[in-house]
PDB file of C-alpha atoms in Angstrom:
ATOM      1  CA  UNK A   1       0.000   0.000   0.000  1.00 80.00           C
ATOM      2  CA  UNK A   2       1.461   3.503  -0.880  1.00 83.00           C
ATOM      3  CA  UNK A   3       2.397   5.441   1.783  1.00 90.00           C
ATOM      4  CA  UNK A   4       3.694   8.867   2.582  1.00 94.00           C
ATOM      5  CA  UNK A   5       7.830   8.718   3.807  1.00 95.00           C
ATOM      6  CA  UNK A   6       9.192  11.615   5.714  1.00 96.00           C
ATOM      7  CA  UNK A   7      13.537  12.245   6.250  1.00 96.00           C
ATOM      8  CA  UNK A   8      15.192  12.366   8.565  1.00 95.00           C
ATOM      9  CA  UNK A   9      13.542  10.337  11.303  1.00 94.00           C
ATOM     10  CA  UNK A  10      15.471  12.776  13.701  1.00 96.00           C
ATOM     11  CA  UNK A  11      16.839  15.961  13.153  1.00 97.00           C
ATOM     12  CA  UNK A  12      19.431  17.775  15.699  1.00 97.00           C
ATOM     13  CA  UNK A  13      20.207  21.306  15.404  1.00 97.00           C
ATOM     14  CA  UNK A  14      22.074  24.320  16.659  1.00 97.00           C
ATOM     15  CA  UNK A  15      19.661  27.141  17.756  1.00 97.00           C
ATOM     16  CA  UNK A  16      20.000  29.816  14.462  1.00 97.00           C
ATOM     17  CA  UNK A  17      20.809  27.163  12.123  1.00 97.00           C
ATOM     18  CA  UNK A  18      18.352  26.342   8.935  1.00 97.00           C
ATOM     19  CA  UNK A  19      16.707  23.466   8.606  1.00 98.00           C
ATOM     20  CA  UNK A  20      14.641  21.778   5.829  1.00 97.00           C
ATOM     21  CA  UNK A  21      12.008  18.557   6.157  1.00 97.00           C
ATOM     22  CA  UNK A  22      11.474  16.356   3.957  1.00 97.00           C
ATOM     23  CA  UNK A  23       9.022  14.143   2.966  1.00 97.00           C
ATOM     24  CA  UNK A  24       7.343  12.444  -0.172  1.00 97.00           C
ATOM     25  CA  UNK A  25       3.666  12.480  -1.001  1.00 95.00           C
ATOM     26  CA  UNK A  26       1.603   9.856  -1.993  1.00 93.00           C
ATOM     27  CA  UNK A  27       2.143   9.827  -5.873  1.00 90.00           C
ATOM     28  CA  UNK A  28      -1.133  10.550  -6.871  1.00 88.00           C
ATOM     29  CA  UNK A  29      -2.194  12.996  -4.496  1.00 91.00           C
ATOM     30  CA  UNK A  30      -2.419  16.589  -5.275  1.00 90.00           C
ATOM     31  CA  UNK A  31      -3.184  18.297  -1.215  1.00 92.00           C
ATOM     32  CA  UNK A  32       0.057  18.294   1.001  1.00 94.00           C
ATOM     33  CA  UNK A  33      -0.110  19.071   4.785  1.00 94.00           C
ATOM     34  CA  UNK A  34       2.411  20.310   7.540  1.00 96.00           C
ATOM     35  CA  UNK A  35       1.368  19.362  11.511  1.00 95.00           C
ATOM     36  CA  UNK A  36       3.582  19.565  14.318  1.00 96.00           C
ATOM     37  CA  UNK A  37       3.160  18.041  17.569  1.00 93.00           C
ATOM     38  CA  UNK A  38       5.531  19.522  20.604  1.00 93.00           C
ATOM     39  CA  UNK A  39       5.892  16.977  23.364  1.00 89.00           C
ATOM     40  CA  UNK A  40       3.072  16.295  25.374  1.00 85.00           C
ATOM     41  CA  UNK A  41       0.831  18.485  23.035  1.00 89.00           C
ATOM     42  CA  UNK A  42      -1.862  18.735  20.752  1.00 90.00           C
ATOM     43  CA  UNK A  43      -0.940  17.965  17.136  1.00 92.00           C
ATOM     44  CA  UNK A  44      -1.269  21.090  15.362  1.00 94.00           C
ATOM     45  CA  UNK A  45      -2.151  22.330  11.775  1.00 92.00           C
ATOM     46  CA  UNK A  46       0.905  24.328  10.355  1.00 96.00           C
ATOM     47  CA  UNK A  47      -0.343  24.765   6.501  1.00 95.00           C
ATOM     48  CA  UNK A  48      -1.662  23.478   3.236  1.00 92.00           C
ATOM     49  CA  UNK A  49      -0.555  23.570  -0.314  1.00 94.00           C
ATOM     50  CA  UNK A  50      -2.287  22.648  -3.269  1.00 92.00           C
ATOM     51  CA  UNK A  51      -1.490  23.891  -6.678  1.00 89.00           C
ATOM     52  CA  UNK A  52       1.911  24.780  -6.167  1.00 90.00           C
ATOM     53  CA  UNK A  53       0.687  27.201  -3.507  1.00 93.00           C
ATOM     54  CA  UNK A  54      -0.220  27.360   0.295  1.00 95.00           C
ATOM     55  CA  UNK A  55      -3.727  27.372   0.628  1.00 92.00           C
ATOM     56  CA  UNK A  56      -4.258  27.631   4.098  1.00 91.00           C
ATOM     57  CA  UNK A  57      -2.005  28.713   7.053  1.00 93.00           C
ATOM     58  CA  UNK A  58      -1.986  28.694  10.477  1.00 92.00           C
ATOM     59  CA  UNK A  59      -0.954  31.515  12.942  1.00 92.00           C
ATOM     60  CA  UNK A  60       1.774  28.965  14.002  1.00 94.00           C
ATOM     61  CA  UNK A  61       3.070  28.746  10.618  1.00 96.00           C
ATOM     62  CA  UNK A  62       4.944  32.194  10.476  1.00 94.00           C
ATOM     63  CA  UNK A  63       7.953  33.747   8.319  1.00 94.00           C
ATOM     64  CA  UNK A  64      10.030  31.429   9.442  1.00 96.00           C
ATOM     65  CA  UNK A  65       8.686  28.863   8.164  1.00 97.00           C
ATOM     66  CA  UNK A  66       8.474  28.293   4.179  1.00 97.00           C
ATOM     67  CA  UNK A  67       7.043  24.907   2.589  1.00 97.00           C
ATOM     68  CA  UNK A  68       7.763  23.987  -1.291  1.00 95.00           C
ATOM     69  CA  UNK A  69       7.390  20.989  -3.921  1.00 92.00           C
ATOM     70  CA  UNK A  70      10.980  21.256  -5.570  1.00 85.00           C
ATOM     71  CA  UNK A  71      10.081  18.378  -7.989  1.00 86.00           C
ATOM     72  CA  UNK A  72       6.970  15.713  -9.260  1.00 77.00           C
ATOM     73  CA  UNK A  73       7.905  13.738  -5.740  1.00 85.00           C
ATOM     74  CA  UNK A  74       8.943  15.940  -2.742  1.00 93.00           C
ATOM     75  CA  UNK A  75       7.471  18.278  -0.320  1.00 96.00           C
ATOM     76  CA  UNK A  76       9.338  20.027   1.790  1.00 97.00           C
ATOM     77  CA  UNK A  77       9.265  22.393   4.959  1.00 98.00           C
ATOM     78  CA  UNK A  78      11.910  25.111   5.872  1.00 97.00           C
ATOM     79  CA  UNK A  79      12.439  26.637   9.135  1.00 97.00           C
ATOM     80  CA  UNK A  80      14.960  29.344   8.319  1.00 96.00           C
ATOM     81  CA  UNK A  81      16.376  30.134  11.825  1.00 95.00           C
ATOM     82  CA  UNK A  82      15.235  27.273  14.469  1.00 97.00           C
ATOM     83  CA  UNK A  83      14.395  28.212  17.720  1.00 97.00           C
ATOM     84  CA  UNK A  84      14.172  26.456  21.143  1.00 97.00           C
ATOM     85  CA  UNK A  85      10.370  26.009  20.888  1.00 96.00           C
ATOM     86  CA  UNK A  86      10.539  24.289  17.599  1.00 97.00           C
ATOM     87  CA  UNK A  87      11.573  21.058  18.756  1.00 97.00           C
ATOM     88  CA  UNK A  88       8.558  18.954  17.885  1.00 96.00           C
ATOM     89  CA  UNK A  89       7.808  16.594  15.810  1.00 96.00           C
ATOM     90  CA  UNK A  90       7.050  17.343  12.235  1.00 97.00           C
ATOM     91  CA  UNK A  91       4.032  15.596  10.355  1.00 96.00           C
ATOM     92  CA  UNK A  92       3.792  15.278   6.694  1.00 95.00           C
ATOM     93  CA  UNK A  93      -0.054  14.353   5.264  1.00 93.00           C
ATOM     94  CA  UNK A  94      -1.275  14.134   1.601  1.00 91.00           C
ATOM     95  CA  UNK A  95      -4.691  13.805   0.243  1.00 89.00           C
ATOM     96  CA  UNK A  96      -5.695  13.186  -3.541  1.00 87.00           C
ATOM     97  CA  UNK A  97      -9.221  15.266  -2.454  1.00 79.00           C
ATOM     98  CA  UNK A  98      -8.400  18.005  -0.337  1.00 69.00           C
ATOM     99  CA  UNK A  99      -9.734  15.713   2.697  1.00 63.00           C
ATOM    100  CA  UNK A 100     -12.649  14.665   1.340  1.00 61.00           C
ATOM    101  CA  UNK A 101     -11.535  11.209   2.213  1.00 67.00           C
ATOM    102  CA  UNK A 102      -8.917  11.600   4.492  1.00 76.00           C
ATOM    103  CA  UNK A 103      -5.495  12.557   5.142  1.00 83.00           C
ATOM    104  CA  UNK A 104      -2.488  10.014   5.093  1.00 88.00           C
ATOM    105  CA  UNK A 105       0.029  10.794   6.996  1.00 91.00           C
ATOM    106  CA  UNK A 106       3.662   9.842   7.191  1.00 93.00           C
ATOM    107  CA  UNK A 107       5.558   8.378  10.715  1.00 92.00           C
ATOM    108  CA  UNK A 108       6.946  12.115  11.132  1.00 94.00           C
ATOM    109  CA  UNK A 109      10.170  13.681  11.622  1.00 96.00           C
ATOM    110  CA  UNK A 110      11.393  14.598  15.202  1.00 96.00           C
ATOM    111  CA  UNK A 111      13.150  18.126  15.113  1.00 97.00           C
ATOM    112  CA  UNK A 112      15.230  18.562  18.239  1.00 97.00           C
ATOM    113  CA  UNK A 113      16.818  22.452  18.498  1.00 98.00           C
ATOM    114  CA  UNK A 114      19.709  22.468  21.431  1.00 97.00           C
TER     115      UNK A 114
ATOM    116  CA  UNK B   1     -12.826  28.309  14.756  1.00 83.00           C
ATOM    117  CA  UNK B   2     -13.109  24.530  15.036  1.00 89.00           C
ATOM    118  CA  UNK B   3     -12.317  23.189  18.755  1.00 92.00           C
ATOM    119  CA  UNK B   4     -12.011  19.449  19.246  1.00 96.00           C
ATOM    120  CA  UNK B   5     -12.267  18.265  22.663  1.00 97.00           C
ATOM    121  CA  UNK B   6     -12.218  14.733  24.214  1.00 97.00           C
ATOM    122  CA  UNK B   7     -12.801  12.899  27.113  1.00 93.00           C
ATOM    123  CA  UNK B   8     -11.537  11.515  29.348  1.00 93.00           C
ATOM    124  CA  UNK B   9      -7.632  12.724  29.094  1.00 94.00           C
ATOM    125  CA  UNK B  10      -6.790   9.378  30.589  1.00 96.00           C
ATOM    126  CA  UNK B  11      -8.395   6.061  31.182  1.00 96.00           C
ATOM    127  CA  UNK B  12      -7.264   3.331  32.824  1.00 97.00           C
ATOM    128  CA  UNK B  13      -9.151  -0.562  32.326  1.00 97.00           C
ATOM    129  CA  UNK B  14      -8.647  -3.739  32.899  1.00 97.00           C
ATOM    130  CA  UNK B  15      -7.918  -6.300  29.926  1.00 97.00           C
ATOM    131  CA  UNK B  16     -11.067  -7.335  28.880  1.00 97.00           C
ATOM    132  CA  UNK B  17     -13.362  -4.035  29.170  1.00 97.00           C
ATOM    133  CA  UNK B  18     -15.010  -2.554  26.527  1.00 97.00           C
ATOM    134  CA  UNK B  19     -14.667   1.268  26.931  1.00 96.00           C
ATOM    135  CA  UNK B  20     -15.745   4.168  24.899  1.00 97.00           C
ATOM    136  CA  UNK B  21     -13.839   7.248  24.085  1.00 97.00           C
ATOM    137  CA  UNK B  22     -15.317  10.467  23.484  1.00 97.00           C
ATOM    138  CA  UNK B  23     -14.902  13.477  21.167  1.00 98.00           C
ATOM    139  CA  UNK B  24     -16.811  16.194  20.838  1.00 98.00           C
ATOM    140  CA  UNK B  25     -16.375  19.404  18.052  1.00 97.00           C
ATOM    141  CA  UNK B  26     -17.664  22.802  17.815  1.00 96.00           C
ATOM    142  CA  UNK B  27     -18.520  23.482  13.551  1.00 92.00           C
ATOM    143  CA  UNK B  28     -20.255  20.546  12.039  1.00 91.00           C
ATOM    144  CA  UNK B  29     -19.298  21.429   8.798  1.00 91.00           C
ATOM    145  CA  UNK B  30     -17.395  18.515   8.364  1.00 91.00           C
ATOM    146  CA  UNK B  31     -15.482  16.620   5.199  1.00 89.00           C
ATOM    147  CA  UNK B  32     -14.873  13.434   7.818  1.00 91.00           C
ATOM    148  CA  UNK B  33     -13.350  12.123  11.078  1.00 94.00           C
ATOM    149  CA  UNK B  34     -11.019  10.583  12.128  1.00 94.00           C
ATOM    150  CA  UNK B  35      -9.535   8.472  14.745  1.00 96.00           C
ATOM    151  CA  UNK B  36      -6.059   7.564  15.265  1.00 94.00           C
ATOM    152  CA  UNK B  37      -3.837   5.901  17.784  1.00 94.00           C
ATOM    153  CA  UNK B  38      -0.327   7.451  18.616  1.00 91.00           C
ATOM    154  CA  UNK B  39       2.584   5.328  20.939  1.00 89.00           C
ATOM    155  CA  UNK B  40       5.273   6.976  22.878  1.00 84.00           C
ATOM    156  CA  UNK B  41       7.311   8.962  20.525  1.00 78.00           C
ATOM    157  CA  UNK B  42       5.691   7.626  17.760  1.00 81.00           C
ATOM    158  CA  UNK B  43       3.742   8.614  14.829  1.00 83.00           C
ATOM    159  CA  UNK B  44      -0.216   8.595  13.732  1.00 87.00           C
ATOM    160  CA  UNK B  45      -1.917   5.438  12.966  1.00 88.00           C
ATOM    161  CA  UNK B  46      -5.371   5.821  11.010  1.00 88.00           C
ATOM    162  CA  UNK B  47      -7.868   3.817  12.841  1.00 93.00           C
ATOM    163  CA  UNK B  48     -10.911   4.544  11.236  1.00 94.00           C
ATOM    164  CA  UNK B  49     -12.156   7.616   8.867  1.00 92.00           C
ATOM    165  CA  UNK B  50     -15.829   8.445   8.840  1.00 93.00           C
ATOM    166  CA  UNK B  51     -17.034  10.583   6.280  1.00 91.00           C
ATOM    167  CA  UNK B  52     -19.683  13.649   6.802  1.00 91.00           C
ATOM    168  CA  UNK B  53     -22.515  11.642   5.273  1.00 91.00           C
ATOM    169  CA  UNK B  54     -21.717   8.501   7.232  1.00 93.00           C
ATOM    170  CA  UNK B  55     -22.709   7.567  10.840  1.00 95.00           C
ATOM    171  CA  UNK B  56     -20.220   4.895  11.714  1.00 95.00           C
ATOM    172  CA  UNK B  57     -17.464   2.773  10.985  1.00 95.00           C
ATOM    173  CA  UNK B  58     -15.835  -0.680  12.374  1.00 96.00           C
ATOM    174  CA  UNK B  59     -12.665  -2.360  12.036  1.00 94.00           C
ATOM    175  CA  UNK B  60     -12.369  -5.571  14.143  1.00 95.00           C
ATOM    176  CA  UNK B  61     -12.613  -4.576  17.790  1.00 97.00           C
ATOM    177  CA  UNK B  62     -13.063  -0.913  16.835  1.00 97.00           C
ATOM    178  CA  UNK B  63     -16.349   0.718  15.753  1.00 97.00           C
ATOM    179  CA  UNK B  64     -16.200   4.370  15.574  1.00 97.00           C
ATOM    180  CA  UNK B  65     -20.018   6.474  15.424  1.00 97.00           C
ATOM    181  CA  UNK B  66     -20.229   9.980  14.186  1.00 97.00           C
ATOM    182  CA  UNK B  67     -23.181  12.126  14.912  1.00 96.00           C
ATOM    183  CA  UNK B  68     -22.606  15.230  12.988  1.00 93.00           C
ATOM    184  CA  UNK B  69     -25.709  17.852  14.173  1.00 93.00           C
ATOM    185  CA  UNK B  70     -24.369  17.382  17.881  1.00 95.00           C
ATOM    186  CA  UNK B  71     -20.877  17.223  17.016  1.00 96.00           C
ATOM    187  CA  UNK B  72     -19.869  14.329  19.007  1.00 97.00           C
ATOM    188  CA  UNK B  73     -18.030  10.738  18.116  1.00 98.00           C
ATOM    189  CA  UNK B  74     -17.105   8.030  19.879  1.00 98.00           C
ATOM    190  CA  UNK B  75     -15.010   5.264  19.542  1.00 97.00           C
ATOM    191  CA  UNK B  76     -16.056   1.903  21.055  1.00 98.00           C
ATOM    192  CA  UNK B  77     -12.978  -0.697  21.856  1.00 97.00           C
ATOM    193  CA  UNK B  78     -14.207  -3.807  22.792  1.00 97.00           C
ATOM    194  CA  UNK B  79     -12.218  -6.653  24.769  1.00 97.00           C
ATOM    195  CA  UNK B  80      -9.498  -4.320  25.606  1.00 97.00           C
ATOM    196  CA  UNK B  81      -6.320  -6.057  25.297  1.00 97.00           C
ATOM    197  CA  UNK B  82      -2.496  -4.737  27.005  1.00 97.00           C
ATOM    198  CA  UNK B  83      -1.916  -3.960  23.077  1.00 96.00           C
ATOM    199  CA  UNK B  84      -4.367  -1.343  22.971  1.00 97.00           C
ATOM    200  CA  UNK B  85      -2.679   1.003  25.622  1.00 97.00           C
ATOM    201  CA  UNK B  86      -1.727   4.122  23.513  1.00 96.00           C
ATOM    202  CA  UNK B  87      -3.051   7.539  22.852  1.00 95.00           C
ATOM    203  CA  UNK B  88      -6.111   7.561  20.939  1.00 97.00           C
ATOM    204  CA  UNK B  89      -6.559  11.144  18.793  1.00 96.00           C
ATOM    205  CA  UNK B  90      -9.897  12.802  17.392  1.00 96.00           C
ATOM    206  CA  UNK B  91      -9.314  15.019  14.314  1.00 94.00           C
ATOM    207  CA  UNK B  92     -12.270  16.569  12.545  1.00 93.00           C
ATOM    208  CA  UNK B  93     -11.384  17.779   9.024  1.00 88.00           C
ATOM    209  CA  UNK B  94     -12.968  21.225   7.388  1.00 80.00           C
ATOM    210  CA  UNK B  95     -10.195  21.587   5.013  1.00 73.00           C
ATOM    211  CA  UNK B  96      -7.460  21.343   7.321  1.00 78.00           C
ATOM    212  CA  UNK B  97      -6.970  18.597  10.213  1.00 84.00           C
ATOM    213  CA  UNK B  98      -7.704  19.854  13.970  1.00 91.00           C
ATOM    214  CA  UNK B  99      -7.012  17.709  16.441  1.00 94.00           C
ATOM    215  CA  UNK B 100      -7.996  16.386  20.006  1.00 95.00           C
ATOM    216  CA  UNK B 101      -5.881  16.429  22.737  1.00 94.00           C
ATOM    217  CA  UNK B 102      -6.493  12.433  23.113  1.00 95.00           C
ATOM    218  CA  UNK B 103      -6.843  10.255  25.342  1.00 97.00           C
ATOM    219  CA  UNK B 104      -4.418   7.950  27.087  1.00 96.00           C
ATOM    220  CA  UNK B 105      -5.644   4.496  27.539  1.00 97.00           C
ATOM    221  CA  UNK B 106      -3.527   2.126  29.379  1.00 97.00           C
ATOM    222  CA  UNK B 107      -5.210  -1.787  29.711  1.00 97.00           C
ATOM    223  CA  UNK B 108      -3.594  -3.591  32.256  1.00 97.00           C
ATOM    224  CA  UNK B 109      -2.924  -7.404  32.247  1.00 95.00           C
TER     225      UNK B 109
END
């Protein structure tokens, strides 16, 4: 069964430092989905992109933050200088109908910023 | 702005029980629901997705019910097993996913 794949499994970074996400869609869908969970919290909506462009954003998902489709396959999300408080874990999720039937989501990335 | 809430945080059963989990959200306007299952550290396992125009859904043990007008689901687990104890998360989806806060089950042997 497809599934969606996310890299690294765990990220470690310098407070300051850049750091991009990355994960790889479902082939056939066409919605792609940030979430972030913080330890201990509630997972959270960070944005939506359809089209080549973010469709929806949360309040969470400032300028900071920047997502983009490079290529056919990937889907990535950029947070330009981490912070302390972004150590969370990172959720991708595609959809082929805008949620309609769902999101899938992939086993996440876990972003720790020391 | 859609708020999903469930109850209780935790619950705590003995192998066996059949238990029901509750979650309850504020704008009906709905695409579907869903319920997943998260382990320590881990990531989001899709239980069961019901759709707006559906009113429930089972896998195996698991039967999820949606009543849309009151904005309330549950998800029944029956014959709890040890395997079971994780945290089980509510998300309601109106173009984006909003989730629960969960709720930690934990079966004991």
């Amino acid at each position: 069964e497809p599934e969606v794949t996310q890299t690294p499994s765990h990220q470690v970074t310098q407070m300051g430092q850049e750091v991009i996400l990355r994960c790889v869609p479902i082939s056939n869908h066409l919605y792609f989905y940030w979430y972030r969970q913080i330890l201990g919290q509630k997972v959270e909506f960070l944005v939506s992109f359809y089209n080549n462009e973010i469709s929806e954003k949360s309040e969470i998902f400032d300028d900071q933050f920047s997502v983009e489709r490079p290529d056919g396959s990937n889907f990535t999300l950029k947070i330009r200088s981490t912070k302390l408080e972004d150590s969370a874990m990172y959720f991708c999720a595609s959809s082929p109908t805008g949620g309609i039937i769902g999101e899938y989501f992939g086993p996440g990335t876990r972003l720790t910023v020391t | 702005k859609q708020e999903v809430t469930q109850i209780p945080a935790a619950l705590s059963v003995p192998e066996g029980e059949n238990l029901v989990l509750n979650c309850s959200f504020t704008d009906s306007a709905i695409y579907n629901l869903q319920w997943f299952r998260q382990d320590p550290g881990k990531g989001l396992t899709s239980l069961l997705l019901i759709q707006s125009s559906q009113r429930e859904q089972t896998s195996g043990r698991l039967n999820a019910s949606l009543d849309k007008s009151s904005g309330r689901s549950t998800l029944y687990i029956a014959a709890s097993q040890p395997g079971d104890s994780a945290t089980y998360l509510c998300a309601v989806d109106n173009n984006d996913m909003r989730f629960g806060a969960g709720t930690r089950l934990t079966v004991k042997p």
